[in-house]
Coordinates of C-alpha atoms in Angstrom, one line a residue:
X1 CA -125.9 231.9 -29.8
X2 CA -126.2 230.9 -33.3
X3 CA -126.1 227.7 -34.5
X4 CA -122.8 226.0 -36.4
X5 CA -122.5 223.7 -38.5
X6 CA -120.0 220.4 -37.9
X7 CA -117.7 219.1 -40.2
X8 CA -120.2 216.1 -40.9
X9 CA -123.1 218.0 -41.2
X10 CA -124.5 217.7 -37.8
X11 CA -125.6 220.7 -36.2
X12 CA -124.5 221.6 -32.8
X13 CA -127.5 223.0 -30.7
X14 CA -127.0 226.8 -28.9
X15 CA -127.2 226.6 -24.9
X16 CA -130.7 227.6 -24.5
X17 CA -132.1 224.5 -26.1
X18 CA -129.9 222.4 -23.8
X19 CA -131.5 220.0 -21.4
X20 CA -131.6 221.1 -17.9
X21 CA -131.2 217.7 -16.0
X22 CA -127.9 216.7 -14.4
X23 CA -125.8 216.6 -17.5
X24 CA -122.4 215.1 -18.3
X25 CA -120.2 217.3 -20.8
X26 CA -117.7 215.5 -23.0
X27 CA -114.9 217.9 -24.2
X28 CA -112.6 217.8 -26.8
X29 CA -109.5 216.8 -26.0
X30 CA -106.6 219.5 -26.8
X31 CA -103.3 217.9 -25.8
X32 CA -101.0 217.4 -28.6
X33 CA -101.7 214.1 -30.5
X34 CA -104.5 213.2 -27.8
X35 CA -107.1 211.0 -29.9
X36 CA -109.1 209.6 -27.3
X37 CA -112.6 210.8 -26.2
X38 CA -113.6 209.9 -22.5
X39 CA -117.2 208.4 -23.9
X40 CA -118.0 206.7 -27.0
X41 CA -121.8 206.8 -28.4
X42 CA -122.2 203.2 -25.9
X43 CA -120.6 204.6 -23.3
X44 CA -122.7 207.5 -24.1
X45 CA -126.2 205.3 -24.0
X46 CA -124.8 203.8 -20.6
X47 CA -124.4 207.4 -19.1
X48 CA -127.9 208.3 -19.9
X49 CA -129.8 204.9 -18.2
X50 CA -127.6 206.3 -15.4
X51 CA -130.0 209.4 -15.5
X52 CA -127.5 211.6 -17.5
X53 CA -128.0 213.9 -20.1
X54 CA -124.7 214.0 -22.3
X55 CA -123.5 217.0 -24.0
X56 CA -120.5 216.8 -26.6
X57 CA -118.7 219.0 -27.8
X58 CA -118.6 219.4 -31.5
X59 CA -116.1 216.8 -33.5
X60 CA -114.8 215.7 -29.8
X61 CA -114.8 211.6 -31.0
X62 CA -113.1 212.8 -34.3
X63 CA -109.9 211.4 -33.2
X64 CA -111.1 207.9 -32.4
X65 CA -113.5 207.7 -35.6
X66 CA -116.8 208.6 -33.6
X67 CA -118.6 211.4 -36.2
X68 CA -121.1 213.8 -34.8
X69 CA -123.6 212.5 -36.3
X70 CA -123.3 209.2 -34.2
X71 CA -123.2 210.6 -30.7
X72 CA -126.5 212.3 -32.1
X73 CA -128.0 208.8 -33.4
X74 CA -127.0 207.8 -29.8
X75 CA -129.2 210.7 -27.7
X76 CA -126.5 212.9 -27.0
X77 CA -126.5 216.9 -27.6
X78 CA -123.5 218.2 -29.7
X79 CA -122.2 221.5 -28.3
X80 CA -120.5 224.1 -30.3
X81 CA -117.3 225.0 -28.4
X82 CA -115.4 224.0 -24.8
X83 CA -116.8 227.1 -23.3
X84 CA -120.2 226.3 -23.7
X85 CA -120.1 222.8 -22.3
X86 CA -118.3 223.2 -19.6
X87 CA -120.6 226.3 -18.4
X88 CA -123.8 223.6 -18.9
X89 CA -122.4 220.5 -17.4
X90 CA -122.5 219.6 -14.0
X91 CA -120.2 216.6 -14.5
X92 CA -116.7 217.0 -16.9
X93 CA -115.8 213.9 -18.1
X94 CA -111.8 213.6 -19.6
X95 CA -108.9 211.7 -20.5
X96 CA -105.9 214.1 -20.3
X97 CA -105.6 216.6 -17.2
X98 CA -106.4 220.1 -18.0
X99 CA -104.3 222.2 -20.3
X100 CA -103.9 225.4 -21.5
X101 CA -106.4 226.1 -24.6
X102 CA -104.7 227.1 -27.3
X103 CA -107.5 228.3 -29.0
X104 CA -109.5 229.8 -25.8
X105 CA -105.9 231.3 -24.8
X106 CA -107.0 230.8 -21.3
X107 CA -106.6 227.3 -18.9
X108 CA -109.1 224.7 -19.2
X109 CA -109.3 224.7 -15.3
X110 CA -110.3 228.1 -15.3
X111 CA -113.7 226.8 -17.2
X112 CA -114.4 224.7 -14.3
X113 CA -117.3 225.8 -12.1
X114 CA -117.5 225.9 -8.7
X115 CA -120.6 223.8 -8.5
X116 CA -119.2 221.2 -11.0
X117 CA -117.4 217.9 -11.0
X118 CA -114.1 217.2 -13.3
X119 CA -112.5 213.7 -13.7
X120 CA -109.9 212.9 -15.5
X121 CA -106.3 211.8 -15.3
X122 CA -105.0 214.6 -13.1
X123 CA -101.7 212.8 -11.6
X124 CA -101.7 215.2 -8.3
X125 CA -98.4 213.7 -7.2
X126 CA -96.9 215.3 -10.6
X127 CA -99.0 218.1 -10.5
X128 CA -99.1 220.0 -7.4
X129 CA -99.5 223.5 -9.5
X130 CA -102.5 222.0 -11.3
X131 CA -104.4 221.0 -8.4
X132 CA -104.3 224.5 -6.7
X133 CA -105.2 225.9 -10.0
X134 CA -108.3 223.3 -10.3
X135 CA -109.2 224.0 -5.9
X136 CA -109.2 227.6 -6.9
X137 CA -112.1 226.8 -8.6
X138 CA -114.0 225.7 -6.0
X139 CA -115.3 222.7 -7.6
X140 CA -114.9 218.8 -7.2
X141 CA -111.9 217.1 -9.0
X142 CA -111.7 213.0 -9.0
X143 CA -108.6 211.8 -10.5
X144 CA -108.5 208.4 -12.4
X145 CA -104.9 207.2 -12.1
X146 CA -106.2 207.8 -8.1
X147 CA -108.1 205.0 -7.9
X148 CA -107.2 202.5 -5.6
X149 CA -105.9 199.2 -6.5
X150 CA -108.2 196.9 -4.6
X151 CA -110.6 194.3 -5.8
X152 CA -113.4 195.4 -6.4
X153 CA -112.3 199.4 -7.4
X154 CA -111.0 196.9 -10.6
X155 CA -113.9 198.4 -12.6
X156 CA -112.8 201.9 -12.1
X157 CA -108.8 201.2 -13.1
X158 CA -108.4 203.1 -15.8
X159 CA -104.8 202.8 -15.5
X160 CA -105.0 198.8 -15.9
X161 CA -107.1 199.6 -19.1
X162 CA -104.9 201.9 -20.4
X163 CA -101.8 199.8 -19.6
X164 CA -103.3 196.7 -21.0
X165 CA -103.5 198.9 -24.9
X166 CA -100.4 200.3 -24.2
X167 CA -99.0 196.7 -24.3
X168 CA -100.9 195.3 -26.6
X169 CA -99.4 198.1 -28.8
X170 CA -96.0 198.2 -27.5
X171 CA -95.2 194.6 -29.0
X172 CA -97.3 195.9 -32.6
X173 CA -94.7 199.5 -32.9
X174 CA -91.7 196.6 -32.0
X175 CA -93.0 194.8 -34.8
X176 CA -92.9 197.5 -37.2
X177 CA -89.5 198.6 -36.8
X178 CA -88.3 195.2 -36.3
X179 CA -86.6 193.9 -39.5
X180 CA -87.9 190.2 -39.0
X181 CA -90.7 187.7 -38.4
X182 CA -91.7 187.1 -34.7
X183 CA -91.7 183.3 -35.5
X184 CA -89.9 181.1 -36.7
X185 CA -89.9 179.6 -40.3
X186 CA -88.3 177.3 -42.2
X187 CA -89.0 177.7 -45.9
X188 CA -87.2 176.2 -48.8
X189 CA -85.4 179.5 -49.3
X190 CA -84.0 179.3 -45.8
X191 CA -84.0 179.4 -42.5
X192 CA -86.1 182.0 -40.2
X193 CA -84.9 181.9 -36.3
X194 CA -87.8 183.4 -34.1
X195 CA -87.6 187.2 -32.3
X196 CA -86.2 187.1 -28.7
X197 CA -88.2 189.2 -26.5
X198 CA -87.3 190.5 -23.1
X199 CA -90.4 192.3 -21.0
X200 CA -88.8 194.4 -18.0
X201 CA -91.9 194.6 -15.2
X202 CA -94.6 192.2 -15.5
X203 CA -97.5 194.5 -15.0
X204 CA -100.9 195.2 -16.6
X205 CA -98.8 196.2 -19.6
X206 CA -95.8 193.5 -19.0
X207 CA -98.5 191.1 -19.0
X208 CA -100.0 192.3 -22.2
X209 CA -97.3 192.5 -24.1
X210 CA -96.0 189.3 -23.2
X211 CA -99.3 187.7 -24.6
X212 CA -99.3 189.4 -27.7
X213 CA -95.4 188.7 -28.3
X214 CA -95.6 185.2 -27.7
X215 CA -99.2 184.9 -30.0
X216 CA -96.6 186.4 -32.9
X217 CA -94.5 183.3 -32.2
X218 CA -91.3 185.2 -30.5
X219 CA -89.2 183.2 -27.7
X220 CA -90.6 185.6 -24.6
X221 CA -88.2 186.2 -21.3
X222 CA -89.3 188.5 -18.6
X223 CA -88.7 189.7 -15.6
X224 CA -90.0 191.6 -12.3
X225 CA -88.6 192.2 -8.9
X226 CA -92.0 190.6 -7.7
X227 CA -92.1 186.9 -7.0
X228 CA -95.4 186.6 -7.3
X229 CA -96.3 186.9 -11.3
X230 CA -93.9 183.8 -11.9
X231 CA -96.8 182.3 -12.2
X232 CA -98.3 184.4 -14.5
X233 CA -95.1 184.9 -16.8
X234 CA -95.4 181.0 -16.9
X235 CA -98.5 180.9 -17.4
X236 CA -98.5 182.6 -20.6
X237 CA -95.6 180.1 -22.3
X238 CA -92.6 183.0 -21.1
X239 CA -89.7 182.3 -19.4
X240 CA -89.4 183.8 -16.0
X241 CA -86.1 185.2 -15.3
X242 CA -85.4 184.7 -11.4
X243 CA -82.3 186.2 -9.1
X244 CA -81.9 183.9 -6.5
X245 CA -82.1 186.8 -3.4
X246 CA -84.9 186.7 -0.3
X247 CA -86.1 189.8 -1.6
X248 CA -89.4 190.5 -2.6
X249 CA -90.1 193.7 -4.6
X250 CA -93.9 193.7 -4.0
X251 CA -94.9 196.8 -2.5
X252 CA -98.2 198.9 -1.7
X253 CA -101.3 198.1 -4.2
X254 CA -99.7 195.5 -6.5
X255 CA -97.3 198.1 -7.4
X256 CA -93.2 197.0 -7.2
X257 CA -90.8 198.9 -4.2
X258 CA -87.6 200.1 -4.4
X259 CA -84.9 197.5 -4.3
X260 CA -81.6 197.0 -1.9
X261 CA -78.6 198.3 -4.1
X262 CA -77.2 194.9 -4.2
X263 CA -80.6 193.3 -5.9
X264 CA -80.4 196.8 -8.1
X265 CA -76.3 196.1 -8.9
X266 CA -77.4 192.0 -9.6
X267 CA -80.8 193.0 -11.6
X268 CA -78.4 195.5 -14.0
X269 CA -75.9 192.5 -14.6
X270 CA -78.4 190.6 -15.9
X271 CA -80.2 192.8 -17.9
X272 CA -76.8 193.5 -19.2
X273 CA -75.9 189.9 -20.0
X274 CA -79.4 189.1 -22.0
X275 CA -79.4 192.9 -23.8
X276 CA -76.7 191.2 -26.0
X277 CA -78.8 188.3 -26.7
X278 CA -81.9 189.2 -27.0
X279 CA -83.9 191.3 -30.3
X280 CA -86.3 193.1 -28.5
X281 CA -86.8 195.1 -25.0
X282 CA -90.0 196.4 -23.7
X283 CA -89.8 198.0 -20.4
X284 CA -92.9 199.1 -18.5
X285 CA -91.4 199.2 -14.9
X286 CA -92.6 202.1 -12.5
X287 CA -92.8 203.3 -9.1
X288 CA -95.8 205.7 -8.1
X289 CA -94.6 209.3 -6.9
X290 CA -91.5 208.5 -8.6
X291 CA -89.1 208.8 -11.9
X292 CA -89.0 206.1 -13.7
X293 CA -86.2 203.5 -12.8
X294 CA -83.2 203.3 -15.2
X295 CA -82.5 200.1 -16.4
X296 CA -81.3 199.6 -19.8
X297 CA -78.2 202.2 -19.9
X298 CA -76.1 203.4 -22.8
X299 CA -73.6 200.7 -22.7
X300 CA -76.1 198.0 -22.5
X301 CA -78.2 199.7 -25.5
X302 CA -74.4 200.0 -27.5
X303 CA -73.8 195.8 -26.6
X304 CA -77.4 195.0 -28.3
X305 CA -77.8 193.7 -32.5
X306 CA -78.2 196.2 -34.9
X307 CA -81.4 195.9 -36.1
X308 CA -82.3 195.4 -32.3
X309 CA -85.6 197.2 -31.1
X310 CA -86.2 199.0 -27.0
X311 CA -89.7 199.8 -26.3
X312 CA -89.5 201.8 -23.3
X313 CA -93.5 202.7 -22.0
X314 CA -92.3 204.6 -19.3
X315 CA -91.0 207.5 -21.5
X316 CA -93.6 209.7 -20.3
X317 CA -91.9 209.6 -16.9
X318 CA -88.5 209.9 -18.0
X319 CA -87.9 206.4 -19.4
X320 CA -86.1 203.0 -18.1
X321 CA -83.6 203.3 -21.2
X322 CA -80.9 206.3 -20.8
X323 CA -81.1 207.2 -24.3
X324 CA -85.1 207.2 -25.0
X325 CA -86.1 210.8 -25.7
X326 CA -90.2 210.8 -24.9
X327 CA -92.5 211.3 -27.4
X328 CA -90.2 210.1 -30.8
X329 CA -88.4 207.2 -32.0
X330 CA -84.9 207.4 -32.6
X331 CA -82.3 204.9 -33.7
X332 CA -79.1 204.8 -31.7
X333 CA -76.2 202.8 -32.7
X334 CA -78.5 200.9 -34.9
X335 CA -81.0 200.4 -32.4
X336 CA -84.3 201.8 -32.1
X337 CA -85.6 203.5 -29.5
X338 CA -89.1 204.0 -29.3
X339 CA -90.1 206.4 -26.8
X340 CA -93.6 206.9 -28.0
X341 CA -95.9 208.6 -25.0
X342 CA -99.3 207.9 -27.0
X343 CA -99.4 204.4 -27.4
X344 CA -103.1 204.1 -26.0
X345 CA -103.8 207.0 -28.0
X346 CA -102.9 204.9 -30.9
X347 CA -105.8 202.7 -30.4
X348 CA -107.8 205.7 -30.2
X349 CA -110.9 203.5 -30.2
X350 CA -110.8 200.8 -28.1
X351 CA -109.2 202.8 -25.8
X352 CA -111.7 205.4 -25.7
X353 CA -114.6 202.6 -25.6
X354 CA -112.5 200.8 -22.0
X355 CA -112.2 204.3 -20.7
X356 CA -115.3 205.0 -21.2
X357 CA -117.1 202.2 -19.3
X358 CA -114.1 202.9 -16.2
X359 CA -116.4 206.3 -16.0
X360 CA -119.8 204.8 -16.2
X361 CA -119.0 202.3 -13.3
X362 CA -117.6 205.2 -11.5
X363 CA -120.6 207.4 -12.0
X364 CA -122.6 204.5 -11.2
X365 CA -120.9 203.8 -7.4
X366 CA -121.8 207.7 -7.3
X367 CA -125.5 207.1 -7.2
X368 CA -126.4 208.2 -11.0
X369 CA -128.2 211.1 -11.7
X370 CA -130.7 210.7 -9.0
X371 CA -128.9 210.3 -6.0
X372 CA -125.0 211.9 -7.3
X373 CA -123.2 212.6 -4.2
X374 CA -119.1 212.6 -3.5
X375 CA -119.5 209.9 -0.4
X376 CA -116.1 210.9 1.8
X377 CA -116.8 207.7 3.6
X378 CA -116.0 205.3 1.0
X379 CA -112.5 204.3 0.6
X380 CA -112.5 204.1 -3.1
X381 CA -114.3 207.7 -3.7
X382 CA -112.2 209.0 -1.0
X383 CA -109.0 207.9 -2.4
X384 CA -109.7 209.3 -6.3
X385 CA -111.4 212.3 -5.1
X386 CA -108.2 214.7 -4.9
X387 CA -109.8 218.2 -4.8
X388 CA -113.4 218.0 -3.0
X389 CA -115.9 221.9 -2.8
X390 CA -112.3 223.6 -3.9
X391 CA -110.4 221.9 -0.7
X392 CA -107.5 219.8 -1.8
X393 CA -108.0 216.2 -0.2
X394 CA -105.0 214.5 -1.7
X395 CA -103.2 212.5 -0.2
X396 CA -106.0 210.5 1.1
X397 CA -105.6 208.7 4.2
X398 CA -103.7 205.7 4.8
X399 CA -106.5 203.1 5.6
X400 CA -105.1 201.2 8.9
X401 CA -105.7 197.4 9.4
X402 CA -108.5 196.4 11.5
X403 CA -107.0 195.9 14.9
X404 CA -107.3 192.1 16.3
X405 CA -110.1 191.1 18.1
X406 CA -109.1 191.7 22.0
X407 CA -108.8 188.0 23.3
X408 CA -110.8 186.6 26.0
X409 CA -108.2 184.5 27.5
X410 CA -106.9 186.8 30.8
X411 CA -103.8 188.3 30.5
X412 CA -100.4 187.6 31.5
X413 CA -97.4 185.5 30.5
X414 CA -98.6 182.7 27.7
X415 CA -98.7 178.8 29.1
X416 CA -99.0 176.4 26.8
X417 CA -101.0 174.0 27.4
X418 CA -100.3 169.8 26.2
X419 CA -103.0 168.1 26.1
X420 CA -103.9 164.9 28.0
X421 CA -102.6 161.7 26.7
X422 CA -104.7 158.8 26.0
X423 CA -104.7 155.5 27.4
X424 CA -102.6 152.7 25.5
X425 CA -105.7 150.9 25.0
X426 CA -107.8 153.4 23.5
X427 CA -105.4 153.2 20.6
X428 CA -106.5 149.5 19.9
X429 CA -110.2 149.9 20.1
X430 CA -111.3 150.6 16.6
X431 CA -108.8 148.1 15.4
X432 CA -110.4 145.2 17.9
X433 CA -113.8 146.1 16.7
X434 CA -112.7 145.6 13.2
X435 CA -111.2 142.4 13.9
X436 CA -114.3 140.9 16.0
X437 CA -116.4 142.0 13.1
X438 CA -114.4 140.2 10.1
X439 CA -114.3 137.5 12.2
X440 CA -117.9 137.4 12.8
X441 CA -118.5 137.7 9.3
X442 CA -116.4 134.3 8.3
X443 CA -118.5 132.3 11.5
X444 CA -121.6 133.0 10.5
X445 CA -122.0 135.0 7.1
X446 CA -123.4 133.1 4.3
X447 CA -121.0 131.6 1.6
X448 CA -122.5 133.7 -1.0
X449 CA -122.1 136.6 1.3
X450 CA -118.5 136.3 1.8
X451 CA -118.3 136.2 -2.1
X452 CA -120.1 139.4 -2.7
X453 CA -117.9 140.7 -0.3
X454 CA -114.6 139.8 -1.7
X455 CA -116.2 140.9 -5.1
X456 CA -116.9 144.7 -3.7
X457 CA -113.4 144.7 -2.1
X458 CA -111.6 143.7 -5.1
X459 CA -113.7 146.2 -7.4
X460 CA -113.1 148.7 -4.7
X461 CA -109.4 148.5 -4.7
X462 CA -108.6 148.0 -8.4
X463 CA -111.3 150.2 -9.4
X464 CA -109.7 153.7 -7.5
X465 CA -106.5 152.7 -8.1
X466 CA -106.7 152.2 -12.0
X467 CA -108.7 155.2 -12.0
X468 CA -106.8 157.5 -9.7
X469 CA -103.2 156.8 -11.4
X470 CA -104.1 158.5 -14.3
X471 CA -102.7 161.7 -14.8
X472 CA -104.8 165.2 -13.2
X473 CA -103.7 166.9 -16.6
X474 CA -106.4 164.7 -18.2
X475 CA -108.9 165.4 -15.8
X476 CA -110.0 167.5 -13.3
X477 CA -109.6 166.6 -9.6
X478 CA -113.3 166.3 -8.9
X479 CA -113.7 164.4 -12.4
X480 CA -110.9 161.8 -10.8
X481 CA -113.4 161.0 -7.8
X482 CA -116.4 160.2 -10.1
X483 CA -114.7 158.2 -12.5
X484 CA -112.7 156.2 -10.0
X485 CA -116.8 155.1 -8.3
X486 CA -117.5 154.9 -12.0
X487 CA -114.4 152.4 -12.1
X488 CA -115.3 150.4 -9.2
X489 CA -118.8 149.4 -10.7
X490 CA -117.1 148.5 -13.8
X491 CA -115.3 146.1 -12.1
X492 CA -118.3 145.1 -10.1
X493 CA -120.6 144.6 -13.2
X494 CA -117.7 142.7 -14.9
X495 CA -117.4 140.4 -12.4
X496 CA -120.9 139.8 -11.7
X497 CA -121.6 139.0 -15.8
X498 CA -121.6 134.7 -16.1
X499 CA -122.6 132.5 -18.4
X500 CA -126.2 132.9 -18.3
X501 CA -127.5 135.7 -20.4
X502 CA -131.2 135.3 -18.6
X503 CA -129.4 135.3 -14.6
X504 CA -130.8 138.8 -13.0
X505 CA -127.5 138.9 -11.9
X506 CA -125.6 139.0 -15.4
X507 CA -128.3 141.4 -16.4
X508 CA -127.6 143.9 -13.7
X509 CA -124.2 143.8 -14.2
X510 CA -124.9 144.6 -17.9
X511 CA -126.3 147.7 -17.0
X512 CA -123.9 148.5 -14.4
X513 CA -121.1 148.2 -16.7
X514 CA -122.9 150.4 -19.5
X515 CA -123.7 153.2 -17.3
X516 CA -120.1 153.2 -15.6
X517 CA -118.7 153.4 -19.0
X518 CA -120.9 156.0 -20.0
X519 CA -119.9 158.2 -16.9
X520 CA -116.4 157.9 -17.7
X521 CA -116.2 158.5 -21.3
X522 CA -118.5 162.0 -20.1
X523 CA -116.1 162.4 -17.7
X524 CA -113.2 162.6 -20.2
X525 CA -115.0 164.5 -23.1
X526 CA -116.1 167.3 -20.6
X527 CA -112.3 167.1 -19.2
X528 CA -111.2 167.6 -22.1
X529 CA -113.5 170.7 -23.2
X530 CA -112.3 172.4 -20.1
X531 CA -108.6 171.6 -21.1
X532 CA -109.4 173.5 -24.6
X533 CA -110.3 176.5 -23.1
X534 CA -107.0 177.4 -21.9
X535 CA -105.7 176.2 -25.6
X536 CA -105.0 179.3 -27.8

């Protein structure tokens, strides 16, 4: 094969001089507008500490501003054309599922060997032609938007990554079109009211965009069928907006359930009510396996401003507005619509670079280069790996809870069991003791004694309760216990200091009263260091 000759001057090397380890071949993607690259030159390094070699294919990181020359500086191989690399790799790396080539005029899952392994965003639910297409193959297929949403599969969700730019860049393409300043101003040439947002499903990408909104100064509302990120919402300065109905939309792997049509017919009315109020809608809501919900309809789009702005991320799957056409930006009854399908793509490189380190940690869980191996037998591997030696595993099994431990106690119909009560007297014990032992105290206890005493009480008392009244916004709980001791040997040392500056006793109560106030000041200044990080 001869040699040619990239676009920056690299050269990209013929397949006999490839290496012959277990390699990882990076392809360029080919869907329309795709700018992504599923490995950056660090991602790149990563792979290869992993045991990798990492074959590119010629001008693949174009997109995303990665040059040749770059992945070269880096230790990877630059490959001439798709054909090439994906007959040397053992491992395909991707972002979009396979297509068909327009320049191969052939199917990039026909390029897939049988001994090989392909991931990439294959969405099998969506896809059922695809996957028989890639099993015919014979090879190994582990999808991304597969992975299970469990803690600690959290560094293999691409789709939180992916969500989280999508966003982040939802609120930005709002921006553009919008004809005003997010915040608020008021100049000497008038009067600026801030943007009202409304976010519709407070995922990953609600979430996101509801931070980057509200960091642009707008008045942020949102809403989600699941109780459980009003918190979150909050959290971020937002306004949750609540139905008052005991129903909870959480469903399967943080993802939201289909509602009752009564929550559905109240949810509409609302979204209806605040479309006429608000400036901006960004709707992310979906439902795996499913089309995307409709929520903001024709009429409710027709009731908004002009000038108004609907961000619907869920064009791709047929959109949550009845009037976004995916993939363009349209402007209906003076509203834009902005069905835009690429919005990661439009971050091309931080995308690429989160994407990227989603497949090192996955290829890491898969032993590296030295030990590689598709382990059926974990749950995570087992629930992305959709196509596994050309047999088609997806759906994966539904992992069952671990049944209860069987009890020891014998069976038959429960008795519960009261316990014994305790005699009268035993009640009055401790309380006796105490007595006898004050009262022993005043017989025979020195008088100095009994002044100490009533000195430690006193700085007891007053000392946690002064301390222990101030507010827990200014400190933290644990801060509270140390400065209320700290408090009662303040009040100790203040009471022990008398006339005479040479009394051991006025000295040590010097000292106590310097280091007490030395703790609590600490107290408060690292209080308040921890209170700043949470300050934007």
């Amino acid at each position: 094969m001869t040699l040619t000759a990239s676009q920056d001057n690299s050269v990209a090397a013929p397949i006999e001089a490839m290496p012959r380890g277990l390699t990882v071949g990076i392809p360029k993607e080919i869907f329309a507008g795709e700018k992504r690259v599923a490995a950056t030159p660090d991602t790149a390094r990563k792979l290869q500490k992993l045991g990798f070699e990492v074959l590119v294919e010629t001008q693949a990181g174009a997109g995303a501003s990665f040059t040749n020359s770059a992945y070269e500086a880096a230790g990877c191989t630059i490959v001439a054309d798709a054909p090439s690399l994906w007959q040397a790799a053992d491992v395909v790396l991707k972002v979009r599922s396979p297509q068909w080539h327009p320049d191969l005029d052939r199917h990039e899952a026909t390029l897939l060997k049988p001994s090989s392994t392909l991931v990439s965003f294959i969405w099998p639910a969506q896809n059922p032609e695809l996957l028989a297409e890639l099993a015919e193959q014979g090879g190994t297929v582990l999808a991304m938007d597969s992975v299970p949403r469990i803690s600690r599969a959290q560094k293999l969700d691409a789709l939180s990554s992916m969500a989280n730019i999508g966003g982040y860049r939802a609120v930005i393409e709002a921006a553009s079109h919008f004809g005003r300043c997010f915040t608020g101003q008021i100049t000497a040439a008038g009067k600026m009211p801030p943007a009202k947002v409304m976010v519709i499903g407070v995922g990953v990408a609600g979430l996101a965009a509801i931070g980057a909104a509200k960091s642009l100064g707008a008045i942020v509302k949102a809403f989600d069928t699941r109780l459980v990120v009003k918190e979150q919402v909050q959290s971020l300065g937002a306004e949750f907006l609540e139905l008052h109905f005991e129903e909870d939309g959480s469903g399967e792997g943080g993802y939201a359930k289909v509602m009752s049509q009564a929550f559905i017919a109240a949810e509409m009315a609302l979204f209806a009510q605040q479309a006429k109020d608000v400036d901006i809608i960004i709707t992310t809501a979906l439902i795996p396996g499913k089309p995307a919900p409709l929520l903001i309809t024709r009429e409710m789009v027709e009731s908004m401003k002009p000038g108004s702005v609907v961000v619907d991320l869920a064009a791709e799957q047929g959109g949550n507005c009845e009037v976004t056409q995916p993939g363009e930006v349209i402007v209906y009854n003076g509203v834009t619509i902005i069905g835009l399908t690429d919005l990661p793509s439009r971050m091309a490189s931080q995308a690429s670079q989160l994407y990227g380190n989603n497949l090192v940690h996955l290829l890491s869980d898969l032993g590296g280069a030295e030990n590689f191996a598709i382990d059926m037998e974990d749950q995570v591997i087992r629930a992305t790996t959709v196509i596994h030696d050309g047999q088609v595993t997806w759906p994966p099994p539904k992992v069952e809870a671990p049944a209860p431990a069987p009890s020891s106690q014998p069976s038959g119909p429960a008795v519960e069991t009261v316990p014994a009560a305790k005699p009268w007297y035993s009640q009055l014990l401790w309380p006796v003791l105490i007595g006898l032992a004050c009262v022993a105290i005043g017989l025979w206890a020195p008088t100095s004694f009994m002044t100490h005493l009533t000195v430690f009480v006193l700085a007891s008392f007053l000392g946690w309760k002064v301390i222990w009244d101030v507010s827990p916004s200014l400190h933290t709980p644990l801060m509270s216990v140390t400065n209320a001791i700290s408090g009662i040997i303040i009040i100790g040392g203040m009471l022990q200091i008398s006339g005479d500056i040479t009394s051991p006793m006025t000295i040590l109560g010097a000292i106590a009263l310097f280091l007490g106030t030395v703790n609590i000041a600490g107290g408060f200044m690292v209080s308040q260091r921890m209170l700043n990080m949470f300050h934007k």
